[in-house]
PDB file of C-alpha atoms and ligand atoms in Angstrom:
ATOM      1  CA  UNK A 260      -8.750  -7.872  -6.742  1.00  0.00           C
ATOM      2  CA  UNK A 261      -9.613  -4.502  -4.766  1.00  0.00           C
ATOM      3  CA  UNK A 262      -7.321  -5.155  -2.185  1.00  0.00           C
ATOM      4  CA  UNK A 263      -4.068  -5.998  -4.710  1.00  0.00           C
ATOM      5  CA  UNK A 264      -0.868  -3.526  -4.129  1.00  0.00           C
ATOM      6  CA  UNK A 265       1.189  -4.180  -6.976  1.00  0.00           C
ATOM      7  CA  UNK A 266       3.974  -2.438  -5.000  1.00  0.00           C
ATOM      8  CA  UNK A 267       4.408  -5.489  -2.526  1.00  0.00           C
ATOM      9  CA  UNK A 268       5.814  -7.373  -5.575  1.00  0.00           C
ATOM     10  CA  UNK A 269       8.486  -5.079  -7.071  1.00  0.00           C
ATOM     11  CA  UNK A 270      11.766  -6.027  -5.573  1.00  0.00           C
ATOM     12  CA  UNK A 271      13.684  -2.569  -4.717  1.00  0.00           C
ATOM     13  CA  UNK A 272      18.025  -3.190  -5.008  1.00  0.00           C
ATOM     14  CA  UNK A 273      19.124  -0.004  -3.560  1.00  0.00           C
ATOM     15  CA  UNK A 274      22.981   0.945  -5.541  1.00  0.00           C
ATOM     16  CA  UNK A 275      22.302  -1.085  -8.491  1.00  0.00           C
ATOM     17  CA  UNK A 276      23.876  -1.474 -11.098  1.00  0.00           C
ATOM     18  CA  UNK A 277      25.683   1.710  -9.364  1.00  0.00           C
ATOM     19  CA  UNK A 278      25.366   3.963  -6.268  1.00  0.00           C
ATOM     20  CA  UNK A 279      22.671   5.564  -5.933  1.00  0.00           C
ATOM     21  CA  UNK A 280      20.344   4.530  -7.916  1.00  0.00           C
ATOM     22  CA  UNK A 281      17.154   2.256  -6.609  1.00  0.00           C
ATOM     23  CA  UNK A 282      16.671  -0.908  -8.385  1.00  0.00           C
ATOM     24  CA  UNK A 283      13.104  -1.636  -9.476  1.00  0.00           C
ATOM     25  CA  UNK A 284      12.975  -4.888  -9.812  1.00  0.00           C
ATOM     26  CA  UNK A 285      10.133  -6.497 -12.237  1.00  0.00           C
ATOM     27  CA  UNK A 286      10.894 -10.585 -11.779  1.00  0.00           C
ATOM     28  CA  UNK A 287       9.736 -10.210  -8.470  1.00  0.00           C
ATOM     29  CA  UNK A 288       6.374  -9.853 -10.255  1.00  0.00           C
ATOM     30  CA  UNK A 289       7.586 -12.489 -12.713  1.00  0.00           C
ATOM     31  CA  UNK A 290       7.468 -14.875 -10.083  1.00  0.00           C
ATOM     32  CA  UNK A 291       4.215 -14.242  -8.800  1.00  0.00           C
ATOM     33  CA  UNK A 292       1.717 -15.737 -11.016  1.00  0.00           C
ATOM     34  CA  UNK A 293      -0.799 -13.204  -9.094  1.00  0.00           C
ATOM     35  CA  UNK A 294       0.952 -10.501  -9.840  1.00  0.00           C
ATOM     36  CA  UNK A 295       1.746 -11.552 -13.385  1.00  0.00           C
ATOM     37  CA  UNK A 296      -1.801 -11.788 -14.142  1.00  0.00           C
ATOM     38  CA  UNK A 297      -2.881  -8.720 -12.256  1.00  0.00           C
ATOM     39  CA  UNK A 298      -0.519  -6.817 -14.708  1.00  0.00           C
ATOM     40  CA  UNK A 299      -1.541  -8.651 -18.264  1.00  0.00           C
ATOM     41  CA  UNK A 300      -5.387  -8.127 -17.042  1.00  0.00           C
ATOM     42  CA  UNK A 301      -4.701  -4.215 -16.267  1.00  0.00           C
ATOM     43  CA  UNK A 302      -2.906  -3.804 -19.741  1.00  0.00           C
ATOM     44  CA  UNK A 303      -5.635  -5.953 -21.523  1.00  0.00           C
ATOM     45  CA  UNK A 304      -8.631  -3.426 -19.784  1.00  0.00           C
ATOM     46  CA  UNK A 305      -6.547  -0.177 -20.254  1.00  0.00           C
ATOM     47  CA  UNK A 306      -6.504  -1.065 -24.370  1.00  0.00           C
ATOM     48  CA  UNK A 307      -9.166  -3.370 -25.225  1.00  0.00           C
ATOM     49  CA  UNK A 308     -11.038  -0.288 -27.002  1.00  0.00           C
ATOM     50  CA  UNK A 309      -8.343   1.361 -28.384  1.00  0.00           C
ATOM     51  CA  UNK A 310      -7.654  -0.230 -31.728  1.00  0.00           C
ATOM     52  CA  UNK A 311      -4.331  -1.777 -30.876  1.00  0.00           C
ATOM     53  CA  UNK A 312      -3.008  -3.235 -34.063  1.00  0.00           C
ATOM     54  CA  UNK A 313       0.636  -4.451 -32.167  1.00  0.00           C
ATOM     55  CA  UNK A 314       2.713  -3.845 -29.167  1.00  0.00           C
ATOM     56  CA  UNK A 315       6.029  -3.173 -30.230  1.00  0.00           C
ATOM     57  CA  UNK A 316       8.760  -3.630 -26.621  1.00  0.00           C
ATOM     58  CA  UNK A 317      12.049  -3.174 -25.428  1.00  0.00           C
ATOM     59  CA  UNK A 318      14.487  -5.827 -24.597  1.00  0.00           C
ATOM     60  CA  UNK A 319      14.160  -7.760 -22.804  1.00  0.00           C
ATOM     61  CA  UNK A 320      12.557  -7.490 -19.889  1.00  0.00           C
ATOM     62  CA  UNK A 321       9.654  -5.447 -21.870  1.00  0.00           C
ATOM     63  CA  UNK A 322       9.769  -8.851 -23.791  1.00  0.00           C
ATOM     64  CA  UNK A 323       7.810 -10.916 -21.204  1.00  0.00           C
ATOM     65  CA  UNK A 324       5.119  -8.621 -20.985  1.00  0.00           C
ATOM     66  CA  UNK A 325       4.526  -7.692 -24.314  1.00  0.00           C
ATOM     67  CA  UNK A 326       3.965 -11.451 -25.169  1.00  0.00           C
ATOM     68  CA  UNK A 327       1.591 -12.768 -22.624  1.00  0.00           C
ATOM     69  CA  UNK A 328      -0.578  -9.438 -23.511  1.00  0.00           C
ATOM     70  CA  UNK A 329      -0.018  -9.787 -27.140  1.00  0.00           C
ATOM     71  CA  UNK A 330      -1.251 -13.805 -27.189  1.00  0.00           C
ATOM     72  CA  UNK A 331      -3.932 -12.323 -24.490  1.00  0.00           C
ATOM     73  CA  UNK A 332      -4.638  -9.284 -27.424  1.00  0.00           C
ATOM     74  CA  UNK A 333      -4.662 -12.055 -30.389  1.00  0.00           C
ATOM     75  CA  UNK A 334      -1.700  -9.277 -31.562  1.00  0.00           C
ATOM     76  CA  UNK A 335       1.232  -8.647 -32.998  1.00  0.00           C
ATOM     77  CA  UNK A 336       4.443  -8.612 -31.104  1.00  0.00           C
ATOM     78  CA  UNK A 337       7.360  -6.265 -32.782  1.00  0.00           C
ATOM     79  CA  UNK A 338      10.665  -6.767 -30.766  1.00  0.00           C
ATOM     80  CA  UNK A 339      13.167  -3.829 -30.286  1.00  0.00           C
ATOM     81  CA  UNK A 340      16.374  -5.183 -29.364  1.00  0.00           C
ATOM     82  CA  UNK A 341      19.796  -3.398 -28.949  1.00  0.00           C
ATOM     83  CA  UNK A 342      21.892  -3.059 -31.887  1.00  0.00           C
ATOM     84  CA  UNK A 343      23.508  -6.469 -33.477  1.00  0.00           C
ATOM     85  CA  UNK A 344      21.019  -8.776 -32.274  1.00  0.00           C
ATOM     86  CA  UNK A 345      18.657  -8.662 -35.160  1.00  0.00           C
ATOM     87  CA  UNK A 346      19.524 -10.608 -37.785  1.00  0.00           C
ATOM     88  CA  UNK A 347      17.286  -9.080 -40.594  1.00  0.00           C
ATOM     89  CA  UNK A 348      17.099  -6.194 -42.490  1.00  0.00           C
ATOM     90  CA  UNK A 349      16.437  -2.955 -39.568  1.00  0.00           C
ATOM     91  CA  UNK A 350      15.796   0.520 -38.516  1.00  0.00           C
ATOM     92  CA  UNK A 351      18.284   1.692 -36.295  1.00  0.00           C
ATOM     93  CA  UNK A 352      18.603   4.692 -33.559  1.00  0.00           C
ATOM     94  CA  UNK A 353      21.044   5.551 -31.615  1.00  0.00           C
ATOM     95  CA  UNK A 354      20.126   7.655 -28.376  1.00  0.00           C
ATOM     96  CA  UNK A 355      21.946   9.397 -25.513  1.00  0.00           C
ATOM     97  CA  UNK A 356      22.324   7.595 -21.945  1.00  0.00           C
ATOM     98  CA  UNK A 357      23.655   9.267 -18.886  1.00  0.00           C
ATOM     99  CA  UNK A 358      27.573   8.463 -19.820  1.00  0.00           C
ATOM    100  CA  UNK A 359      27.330   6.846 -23.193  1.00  0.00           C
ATOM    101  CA  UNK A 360      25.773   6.314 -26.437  1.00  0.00           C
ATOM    102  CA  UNK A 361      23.061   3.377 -26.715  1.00  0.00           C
ATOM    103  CA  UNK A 362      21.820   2.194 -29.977  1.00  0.00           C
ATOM    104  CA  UNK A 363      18.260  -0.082 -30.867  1.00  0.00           C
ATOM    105  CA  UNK A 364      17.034  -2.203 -33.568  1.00  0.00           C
ATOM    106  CA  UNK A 365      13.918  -3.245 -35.107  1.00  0.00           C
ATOM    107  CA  UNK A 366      13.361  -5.237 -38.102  1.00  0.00           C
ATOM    108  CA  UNK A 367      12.337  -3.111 -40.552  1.00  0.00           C
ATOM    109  CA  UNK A 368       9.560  -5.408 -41.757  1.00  0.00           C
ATOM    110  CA  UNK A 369       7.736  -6.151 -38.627  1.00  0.00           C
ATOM    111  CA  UNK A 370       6.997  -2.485 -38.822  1.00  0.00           C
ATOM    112  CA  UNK A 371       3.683  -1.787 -39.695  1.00  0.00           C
ATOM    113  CA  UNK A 372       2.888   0.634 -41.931  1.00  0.00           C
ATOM    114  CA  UNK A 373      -0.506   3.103 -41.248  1.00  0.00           C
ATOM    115  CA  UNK A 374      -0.661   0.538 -37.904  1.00  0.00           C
ATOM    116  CA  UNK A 375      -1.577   1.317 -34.029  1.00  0.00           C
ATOM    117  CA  UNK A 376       1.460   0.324 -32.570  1.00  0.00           C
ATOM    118  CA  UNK A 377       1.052   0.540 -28.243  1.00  0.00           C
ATOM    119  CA  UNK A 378       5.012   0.862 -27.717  1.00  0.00           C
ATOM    120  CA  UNK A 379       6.026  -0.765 -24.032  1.00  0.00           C
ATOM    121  CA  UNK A 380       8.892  -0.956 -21.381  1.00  0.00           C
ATOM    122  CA  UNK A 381       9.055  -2.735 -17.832  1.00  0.00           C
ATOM    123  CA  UNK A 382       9.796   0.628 -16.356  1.00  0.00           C
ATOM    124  CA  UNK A 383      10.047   4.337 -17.536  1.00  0.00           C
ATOM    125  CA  UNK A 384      12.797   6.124 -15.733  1.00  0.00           C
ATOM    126  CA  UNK A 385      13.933   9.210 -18.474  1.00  0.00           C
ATOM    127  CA  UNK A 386      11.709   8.033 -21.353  1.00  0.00           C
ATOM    128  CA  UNK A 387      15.010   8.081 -23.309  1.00  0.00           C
ATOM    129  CA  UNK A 388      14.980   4.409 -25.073  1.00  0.00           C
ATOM    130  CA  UNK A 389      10.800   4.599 -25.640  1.00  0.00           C
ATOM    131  CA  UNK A 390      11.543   8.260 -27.660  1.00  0.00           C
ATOM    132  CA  UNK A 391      14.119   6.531 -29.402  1.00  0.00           C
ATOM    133  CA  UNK A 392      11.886   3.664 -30.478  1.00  0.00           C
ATOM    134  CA  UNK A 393       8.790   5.532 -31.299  1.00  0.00           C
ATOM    135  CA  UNK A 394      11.019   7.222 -33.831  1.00  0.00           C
ATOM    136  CA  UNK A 395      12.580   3.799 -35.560  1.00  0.00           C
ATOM    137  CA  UNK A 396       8.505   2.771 -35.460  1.00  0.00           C
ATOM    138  CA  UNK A 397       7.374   6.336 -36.895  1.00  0.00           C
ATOM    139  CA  UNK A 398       9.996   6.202 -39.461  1.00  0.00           C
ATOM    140  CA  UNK A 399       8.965   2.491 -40.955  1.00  0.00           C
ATOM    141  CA  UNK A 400       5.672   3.592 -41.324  1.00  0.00           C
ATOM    142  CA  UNK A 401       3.779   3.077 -37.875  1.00  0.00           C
ATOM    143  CA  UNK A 402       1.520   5.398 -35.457  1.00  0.00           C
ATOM    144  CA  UNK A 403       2.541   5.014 -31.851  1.00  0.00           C
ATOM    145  CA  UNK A 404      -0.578   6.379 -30.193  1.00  0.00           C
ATOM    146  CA  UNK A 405       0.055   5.220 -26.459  1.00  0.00           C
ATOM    147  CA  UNK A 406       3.087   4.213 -24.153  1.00  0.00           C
ATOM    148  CA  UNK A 407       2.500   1.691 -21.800  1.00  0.00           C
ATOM    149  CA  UNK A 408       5.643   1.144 -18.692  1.00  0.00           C
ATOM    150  CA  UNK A 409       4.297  -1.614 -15.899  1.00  0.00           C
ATOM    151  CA  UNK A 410       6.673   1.183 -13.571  1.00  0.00           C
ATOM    152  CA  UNK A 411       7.157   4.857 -13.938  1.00  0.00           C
ATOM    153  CA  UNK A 412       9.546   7.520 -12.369  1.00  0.00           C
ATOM    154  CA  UNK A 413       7.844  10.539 -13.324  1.00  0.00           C
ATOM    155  CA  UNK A 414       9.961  12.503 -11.277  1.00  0.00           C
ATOM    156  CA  UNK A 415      12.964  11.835 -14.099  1.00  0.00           C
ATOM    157  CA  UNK A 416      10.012  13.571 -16.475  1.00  0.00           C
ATOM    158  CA  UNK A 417       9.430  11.204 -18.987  1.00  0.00           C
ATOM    159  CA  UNK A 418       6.621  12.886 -20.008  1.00  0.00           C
ATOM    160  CA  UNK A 419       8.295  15.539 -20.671  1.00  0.00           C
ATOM    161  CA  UNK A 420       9.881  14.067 -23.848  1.00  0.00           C
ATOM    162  CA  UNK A 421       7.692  11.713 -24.883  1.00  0.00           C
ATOM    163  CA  UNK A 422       4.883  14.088 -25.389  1.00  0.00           C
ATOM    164  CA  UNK A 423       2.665  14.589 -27.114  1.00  0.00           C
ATOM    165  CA  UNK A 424       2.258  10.366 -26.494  1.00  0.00           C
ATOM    166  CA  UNK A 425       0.253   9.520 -23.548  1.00  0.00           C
ATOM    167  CA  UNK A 426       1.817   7.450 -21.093  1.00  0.00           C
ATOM    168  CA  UNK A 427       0.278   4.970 -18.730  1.00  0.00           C
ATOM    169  CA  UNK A 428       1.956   3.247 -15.992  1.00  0.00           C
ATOM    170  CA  UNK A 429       0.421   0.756 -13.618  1.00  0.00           C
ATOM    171  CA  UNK A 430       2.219   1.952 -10.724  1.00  0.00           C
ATOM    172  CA  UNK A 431       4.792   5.005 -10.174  1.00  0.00           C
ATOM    173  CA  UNK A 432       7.829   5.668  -7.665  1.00  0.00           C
ATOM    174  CA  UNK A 433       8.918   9.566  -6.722  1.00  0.00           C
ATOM    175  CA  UNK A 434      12.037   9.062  -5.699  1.00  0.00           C
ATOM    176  CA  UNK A 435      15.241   7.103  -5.925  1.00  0.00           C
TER     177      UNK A 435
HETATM  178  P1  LIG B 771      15.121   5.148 -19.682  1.00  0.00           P
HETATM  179  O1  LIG B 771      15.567   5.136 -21.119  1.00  0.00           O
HETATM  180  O2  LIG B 771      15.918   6.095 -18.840  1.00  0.00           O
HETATM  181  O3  LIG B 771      13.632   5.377 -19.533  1.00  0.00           O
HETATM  182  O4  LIG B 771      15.484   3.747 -19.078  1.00  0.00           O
HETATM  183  C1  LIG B 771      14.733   2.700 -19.420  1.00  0.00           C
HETATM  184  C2  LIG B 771      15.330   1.344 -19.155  1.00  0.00           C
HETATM  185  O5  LIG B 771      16.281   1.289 -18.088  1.00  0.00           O
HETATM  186  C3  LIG B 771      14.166   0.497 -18.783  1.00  0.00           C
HETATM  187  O6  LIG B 771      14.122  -0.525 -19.757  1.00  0.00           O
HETATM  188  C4  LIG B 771      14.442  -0.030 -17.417  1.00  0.00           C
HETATM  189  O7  LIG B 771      14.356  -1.423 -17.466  1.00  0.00           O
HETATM  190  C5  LIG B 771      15.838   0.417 -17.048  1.00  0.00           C
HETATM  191  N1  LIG B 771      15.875   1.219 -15.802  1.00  0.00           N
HETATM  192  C6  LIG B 771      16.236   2.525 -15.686  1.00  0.00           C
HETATM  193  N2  LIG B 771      16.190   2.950 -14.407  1.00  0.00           N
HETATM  194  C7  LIG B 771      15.757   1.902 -13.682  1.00  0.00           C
HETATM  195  C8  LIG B 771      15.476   1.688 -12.271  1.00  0.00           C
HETATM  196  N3  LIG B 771      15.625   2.665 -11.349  1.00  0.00           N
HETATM  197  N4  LIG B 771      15.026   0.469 -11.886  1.00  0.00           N
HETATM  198  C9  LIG B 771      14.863  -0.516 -12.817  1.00  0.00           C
HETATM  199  N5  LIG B 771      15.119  -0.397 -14.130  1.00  0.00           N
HETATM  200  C10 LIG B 771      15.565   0.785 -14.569  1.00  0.00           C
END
């Protein structure tokens, strides 16, 4: 697959969901059972070696990759889901968004404790809701020792606050 450009299958919505910001759309790859498998096979080589005990991931978009790595890993899945949707007992974290408050879940028994937990989103744009849930996994117990977005924005400097975690992307945008 030397010739594959991963960028020819991200949809970009330019003004949504508001002006001025550039959509990057993931189900474009979704759609593209190519592209689908290009990702999952990148993820799998990137962590193979690295101990991976689970990949915890964001809703819900995070979701679809997470499982097709995590039945590729023989792994774990832990879902982190915004707040009311889990129905167990959780961890909760509320973070700061542009204009508002947000606020995620996890059940507090999918945690592992002492674990390698690789913690994943579609896309990284200020690293906000990935700080926010390496702290509900760090505080049931967990080690986060990688981040893992399929699409990064470094210039919003997520790595910035989500050090000292290294992040991997598979591709990254500079602008909006
Ligand atoms: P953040 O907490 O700022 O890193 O935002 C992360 C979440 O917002 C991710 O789950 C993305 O799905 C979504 N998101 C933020 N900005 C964009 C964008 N420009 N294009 C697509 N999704 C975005």
């Amino acid at each position: 697959m030397t010739s594959f450009n991963l960028d020819d299958y991200i949809r970009k919505i330019p003004d949504f969901p508001k002006m001025g910001i550039l959509f990057y759309d993931i189900t474009s790859i979704l759609a593209s059972p190519v592209a689908f498998r290009y990702c999952i096979e990148k993820m799998s080589e990137i962590y193979k070696d690295k101990n991976i005990d689970a990949i915890a991931a964001i809703e819900a978009r995070g979701f679809l990759f997470a499982a097709a790595f995590a039945f590729n890993m023989n792994i774990p899945i832990i879902p982190i889901r915004k707040k009311g949707k889990l129905p167990g007992v959780t961890l909760a974290r509320k973070y700061a968004l542009e204009y508002a408050q947000a606020e995620i879940e996890v059940h507090s028994a999918d945690v592992p404790r002492g674990k390698r937990v690789l913690l994943t989103d579609d896309l990284i744009a200020t690293g906000g809701t990935l700080n926010a849930a390496r702290s509900l996994l760090s505080e049931g117990g967990a080690q986060v020792p990688e981040i893992f977005g399929i699409v990064g924005l470094p210039f919003l400097n997520y790595s910035k606050i989500l050090d000292p975690t290294p992040v991997t992307t598979l591709i990254n945008y500079q602008s909006e």
